[in-house]
Short mmCIF file of C-alpha atoms in Angstrom, two decimals:
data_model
loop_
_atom_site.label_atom_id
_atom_site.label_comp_id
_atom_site.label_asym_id
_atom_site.label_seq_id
_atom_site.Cartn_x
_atom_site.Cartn_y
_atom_site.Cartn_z
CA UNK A 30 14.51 1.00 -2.82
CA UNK A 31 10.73 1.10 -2.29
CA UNK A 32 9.39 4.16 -0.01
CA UNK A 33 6.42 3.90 2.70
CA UNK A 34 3.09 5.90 2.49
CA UNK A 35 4.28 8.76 5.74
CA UNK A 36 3.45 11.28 2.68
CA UNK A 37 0.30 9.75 1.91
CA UNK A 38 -0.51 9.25 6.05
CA UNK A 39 0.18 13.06 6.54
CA UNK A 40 -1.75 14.18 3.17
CA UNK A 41 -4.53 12.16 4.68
CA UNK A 42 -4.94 13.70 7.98
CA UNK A 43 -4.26 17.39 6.42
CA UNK A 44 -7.38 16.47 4.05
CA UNK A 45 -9.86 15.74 6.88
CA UNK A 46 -8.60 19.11 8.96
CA UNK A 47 -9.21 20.97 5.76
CA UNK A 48 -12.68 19.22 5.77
CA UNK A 49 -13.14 20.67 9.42
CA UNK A 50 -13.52 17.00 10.44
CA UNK A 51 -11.72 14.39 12.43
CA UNK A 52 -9.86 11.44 10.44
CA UNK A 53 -11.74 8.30 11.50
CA UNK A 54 -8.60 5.79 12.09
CA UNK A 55 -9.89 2.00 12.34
CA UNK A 56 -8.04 -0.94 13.59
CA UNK A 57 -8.15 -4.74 12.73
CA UNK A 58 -5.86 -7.14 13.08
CA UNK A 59 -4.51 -9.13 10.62
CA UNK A 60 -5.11 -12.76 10.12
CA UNK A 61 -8.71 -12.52 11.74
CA UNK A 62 -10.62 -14.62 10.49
CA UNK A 63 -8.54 -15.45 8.53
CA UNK A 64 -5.91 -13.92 6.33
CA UNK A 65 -8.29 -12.96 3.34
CA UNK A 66 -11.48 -11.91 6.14
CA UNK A 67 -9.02 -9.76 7.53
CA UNK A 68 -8.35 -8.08 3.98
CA UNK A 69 -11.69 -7.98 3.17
CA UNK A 70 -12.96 -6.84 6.70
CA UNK A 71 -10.05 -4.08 5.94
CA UNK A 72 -11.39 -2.62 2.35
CA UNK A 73 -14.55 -2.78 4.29
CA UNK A 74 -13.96 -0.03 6.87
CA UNK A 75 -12.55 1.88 4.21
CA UNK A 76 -15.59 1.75 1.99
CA UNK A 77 -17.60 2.44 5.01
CA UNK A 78 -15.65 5.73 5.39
CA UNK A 79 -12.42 5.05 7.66
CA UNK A 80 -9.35 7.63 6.47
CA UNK A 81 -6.47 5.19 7.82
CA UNK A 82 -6.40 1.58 8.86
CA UNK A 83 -4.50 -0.06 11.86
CA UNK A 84 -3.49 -3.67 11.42
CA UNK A 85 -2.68 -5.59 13.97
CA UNK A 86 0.28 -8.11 14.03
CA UNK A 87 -1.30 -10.46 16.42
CA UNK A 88 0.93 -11.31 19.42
CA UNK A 89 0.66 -13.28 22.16
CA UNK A 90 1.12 -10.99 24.79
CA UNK A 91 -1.09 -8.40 23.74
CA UNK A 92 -0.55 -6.41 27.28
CA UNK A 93 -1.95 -3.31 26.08
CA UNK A 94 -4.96 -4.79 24.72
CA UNK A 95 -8.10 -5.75 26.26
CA UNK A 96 -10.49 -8.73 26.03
CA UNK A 97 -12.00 -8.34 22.70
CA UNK A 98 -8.92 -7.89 20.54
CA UNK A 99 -7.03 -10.38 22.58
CA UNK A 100 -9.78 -13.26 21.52
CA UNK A 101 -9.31 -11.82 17.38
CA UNK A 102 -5.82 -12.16 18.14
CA UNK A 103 -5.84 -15.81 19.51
CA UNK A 104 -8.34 -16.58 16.59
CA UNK A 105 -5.51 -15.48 14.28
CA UNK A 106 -2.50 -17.18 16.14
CA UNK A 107 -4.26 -19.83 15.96
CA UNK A 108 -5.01 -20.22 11.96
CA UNK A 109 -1.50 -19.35 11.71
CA UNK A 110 -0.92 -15.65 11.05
CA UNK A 111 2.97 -14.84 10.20
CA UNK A 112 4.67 -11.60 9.50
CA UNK A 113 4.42 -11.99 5.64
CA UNK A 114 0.36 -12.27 6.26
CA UNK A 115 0.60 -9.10 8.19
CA UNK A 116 2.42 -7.48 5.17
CA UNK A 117 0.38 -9.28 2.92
CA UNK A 118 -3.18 -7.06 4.73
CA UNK A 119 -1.54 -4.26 4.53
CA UNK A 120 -0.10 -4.69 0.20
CA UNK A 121 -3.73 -5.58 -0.39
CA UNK A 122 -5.69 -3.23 1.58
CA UNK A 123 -3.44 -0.37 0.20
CA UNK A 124 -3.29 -1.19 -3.42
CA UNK A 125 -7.28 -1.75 -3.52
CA UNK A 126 -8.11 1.26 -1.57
CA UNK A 127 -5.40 3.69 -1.80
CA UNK A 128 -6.04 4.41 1.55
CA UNK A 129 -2.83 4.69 4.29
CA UNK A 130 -1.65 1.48 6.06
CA UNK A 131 -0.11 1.09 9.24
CA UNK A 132 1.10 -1.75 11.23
CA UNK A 133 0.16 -1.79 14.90
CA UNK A 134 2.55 -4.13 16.57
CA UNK A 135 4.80 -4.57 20.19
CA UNK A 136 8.52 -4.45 19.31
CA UNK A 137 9.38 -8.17 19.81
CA UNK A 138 7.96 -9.66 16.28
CA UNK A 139 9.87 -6.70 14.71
CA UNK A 140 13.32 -7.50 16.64
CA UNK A 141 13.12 -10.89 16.10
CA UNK A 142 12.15 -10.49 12.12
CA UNK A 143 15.17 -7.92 11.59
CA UNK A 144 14.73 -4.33 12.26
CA UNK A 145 15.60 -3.60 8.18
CA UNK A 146 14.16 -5.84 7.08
CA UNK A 147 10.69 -5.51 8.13
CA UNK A 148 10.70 -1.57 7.22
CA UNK A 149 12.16 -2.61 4.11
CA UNK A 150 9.14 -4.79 3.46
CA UNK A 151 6.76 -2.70 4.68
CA UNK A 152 7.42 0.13 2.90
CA UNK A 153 7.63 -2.27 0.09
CA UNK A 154 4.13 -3.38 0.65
CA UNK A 155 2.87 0.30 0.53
CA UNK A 156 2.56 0.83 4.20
CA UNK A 157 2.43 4.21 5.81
CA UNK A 158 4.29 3.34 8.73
CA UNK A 159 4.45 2.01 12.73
CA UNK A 160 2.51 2.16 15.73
CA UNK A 161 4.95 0.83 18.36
CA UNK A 162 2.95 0.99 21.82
CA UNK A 163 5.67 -0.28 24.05
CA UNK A 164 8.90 0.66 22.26
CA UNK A 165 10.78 3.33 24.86
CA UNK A 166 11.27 6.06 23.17
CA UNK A 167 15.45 6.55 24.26
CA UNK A 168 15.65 2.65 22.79
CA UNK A 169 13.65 3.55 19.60
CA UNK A 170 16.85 5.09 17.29
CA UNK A 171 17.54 2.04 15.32
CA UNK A 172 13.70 1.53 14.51
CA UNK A 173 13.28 5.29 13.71
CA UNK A 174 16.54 5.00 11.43
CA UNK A 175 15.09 2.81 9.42
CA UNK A 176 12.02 3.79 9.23
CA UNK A 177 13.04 7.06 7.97
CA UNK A 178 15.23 5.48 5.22
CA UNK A 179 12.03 3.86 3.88
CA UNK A 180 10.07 6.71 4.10
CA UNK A 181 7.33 5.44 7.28
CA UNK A 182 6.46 6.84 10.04
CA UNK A 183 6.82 6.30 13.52
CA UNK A 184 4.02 6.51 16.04
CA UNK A 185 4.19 6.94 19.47
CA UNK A 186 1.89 5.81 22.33
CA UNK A 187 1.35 8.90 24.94
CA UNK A 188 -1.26 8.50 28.02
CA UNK A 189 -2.40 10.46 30.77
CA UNK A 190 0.61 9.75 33.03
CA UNK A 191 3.01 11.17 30.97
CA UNK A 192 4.36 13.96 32.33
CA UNK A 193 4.73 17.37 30.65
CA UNK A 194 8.62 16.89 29.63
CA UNK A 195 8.20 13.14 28.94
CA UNK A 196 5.25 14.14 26.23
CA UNK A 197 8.16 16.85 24.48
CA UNK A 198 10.44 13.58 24.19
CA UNK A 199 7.83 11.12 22.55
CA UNK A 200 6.48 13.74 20.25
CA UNK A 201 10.04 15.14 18.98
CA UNK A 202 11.13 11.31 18.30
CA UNK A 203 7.52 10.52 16.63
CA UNK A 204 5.79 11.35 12.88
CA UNK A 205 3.05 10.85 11.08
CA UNK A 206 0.50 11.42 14.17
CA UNK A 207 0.34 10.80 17.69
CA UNK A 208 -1.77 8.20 19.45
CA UNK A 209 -2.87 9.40 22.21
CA UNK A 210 -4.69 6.51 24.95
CA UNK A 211 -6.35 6.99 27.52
CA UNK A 212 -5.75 4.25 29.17
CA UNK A 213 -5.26 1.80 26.94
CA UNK A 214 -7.44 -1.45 26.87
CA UNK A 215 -8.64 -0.90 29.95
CA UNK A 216 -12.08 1.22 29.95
CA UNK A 217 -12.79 3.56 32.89
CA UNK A 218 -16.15 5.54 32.70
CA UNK A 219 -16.63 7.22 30.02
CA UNK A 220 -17.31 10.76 31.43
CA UNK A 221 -13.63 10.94 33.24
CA UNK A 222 -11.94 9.15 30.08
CA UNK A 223 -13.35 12.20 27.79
CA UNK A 224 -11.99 14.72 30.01
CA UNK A 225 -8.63 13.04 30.67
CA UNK A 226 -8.41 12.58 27.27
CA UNK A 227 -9.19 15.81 26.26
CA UNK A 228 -6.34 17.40 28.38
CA UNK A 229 -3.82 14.74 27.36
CA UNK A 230 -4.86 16.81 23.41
CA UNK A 231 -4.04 19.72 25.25
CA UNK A 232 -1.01 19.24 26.68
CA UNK A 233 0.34 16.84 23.44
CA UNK A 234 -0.43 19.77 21.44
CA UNK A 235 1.85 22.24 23.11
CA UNK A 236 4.71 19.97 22.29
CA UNK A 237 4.30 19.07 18.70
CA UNK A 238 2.76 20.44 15.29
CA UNK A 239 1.75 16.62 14.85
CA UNK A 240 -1.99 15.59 14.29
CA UNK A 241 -3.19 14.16 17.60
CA UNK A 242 -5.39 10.83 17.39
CA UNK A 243 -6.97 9.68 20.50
CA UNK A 244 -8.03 5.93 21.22
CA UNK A 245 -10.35 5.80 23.93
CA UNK A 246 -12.72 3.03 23.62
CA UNK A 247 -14.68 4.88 21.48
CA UNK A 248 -17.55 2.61 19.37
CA UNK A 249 -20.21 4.82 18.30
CA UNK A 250 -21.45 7.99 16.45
CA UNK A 251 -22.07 9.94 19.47
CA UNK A 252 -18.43 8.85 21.37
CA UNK A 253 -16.85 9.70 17.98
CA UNK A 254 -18.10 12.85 17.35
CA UNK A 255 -17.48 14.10 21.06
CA UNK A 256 -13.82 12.83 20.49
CA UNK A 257 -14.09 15.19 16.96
CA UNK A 258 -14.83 17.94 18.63
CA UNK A 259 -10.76 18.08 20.37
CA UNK A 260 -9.09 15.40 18.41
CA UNK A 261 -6.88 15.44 15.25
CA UNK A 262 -8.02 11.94 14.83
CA UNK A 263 -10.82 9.26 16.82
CA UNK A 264 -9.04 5.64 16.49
CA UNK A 265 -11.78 2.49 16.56
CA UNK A 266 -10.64 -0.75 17.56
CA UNK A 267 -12.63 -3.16 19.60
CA UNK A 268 -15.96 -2.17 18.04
CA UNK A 269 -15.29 -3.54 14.70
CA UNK A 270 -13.67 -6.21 15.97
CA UNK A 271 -16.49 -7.37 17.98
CA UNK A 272 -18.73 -6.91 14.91
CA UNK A 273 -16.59 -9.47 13.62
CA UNK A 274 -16.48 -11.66 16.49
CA UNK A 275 -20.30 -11.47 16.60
CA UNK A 276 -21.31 -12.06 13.24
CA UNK A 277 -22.80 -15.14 12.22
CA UNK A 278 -20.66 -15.33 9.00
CA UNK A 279 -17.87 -13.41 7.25
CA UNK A 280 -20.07 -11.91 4.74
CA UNK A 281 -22.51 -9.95 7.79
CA UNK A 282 -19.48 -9.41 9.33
CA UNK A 283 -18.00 -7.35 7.13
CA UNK A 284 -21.81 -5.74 6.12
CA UNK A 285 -21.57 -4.46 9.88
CA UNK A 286 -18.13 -2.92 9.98
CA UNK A 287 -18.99 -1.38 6.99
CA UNK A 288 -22.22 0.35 8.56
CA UNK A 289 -20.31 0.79 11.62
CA UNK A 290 -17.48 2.76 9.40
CA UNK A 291 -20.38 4.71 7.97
CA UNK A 292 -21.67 6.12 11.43
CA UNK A 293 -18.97 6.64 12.74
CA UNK A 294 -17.57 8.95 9.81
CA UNK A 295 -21.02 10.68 10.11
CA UNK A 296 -19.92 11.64 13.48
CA UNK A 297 -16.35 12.31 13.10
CA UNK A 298 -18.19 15.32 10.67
CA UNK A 299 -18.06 17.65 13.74
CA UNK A 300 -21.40 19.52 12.22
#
């Protein structure tokens, strides 16, 4: 039986504290535009200086997303991304970067594909594990059983509203890190989303030994290294993914998320 990357994923993030740094965590989704784009947009980020990689399993109720990755996501629904694409990103990704792999996905595609089956075939495909934004917690146990056979981790979604005892619960269930949104896909200003997002660090890390990674909207130098300076982690989503959207052709496309990578490590450098 193959084992997932939660080693790697945890070596990773101990690295960049060592460093006295932030890990810079970028997200793409799979399939956009295309399959192989999405690989090679992928390998990109990671030359460009990104510790971990989020891919996206494209879904078409994306309810925690906003406008940007939902249009990526229709792109890819559209060309006809399935599950084994998804797994294919992530084998490819991995075994040309060495870099940890996780899947970003809502807990339908997984239900639907077979709970073993897909943590089976992730783990096969190198991956480091889960993010699961709208799994409950209390109806996560079969996920998390499996997940631990295979050796991935589980990540958890925590946001401003949850309460003190509700953020104990999410963090004792979770591993590998914890993503903490401020308000997912929906952008408030940025000076109030810094400070709530600071405090939701704050109170997440009296619960839990686990790196904290925040995802705020955050899509340059100067956002990530203010994020740096209280986060375990500063997750970038939309930005590359509008780089991509933007770009006149695959090969600028990926030219810019690589620059983009670059900054944005540069900042992460708390310095």
């Amino acid at each position: 039986m193959s084992t997932g990357n939660i080693q790697l994923l945890s070596d990773t993030l101990a690295k960049a504290r060592s460093e006295d740094r932030a890990a810079l965590v970028a997200y793409l989704p799979a399939g956009f535009p295309t399959v192989d784009g999405g690989i090679e947009a992928v390998k990109a980020v990671i030359a460009g200086g990104a510790d971990v990689v989020e891919v996206g399993l494209p879904h078409s109720d994306p309810v925690l997303d906003g406008a940007i990755i939902q249009t990526a996501d229709d792109i890819a629904l559209r060309g006809g991304v399935k599950i084994a694409d998804v797994l294919r990103t992530v084998r490819e990704a991995h075994a040309a970067t060495g870099a940890p792999v996780l899947v970003m996905t809502y807990w339908n595609p997984i239900d639907r594909y077979g709970v073993d089956r897909f943590a089976a075939e992730l783990a096969a495909a190198g991956g480091a594990g889960c993010i699961l934004p709208d799994l409950p917690v209390q109806e996560s146990a079969l996920w998390r059983e499996h997940a631990d056979k295979h050796g991935l981790a589980t990540v958890f979604v925590v946001a401003p509203s949850s309460k003190d005892e509700r953020l104990a619960t999410i963090t004792a269930a979770g591993s590998g890190f914890v993503y903490a949104a401020s308000l997912m896909g929906v952008t408030g200003t940025r000076e109030s989303v810094g400070n709530e997002a600071q405090e939701l660090v704050r109170r997440t890390r009296t619960t839990t030994e686990l790196p904290v990674c925040v995802g705020l909207g955050v899509s340059n130098a100067v956002q990530a290294k203010e994020v740096a300076g209280f986060a375990d982690g500063v997750i970038v989503g939309s930005a590359f993914v509008k780089l991509l959207l933007d770009a006149p052709d695959l090969p600028a496309g990926l030219a810019a998320v690589k620059a983009l990578a670059g900054e944005l490590a540069e900042g992460v450098r708390r310095g």
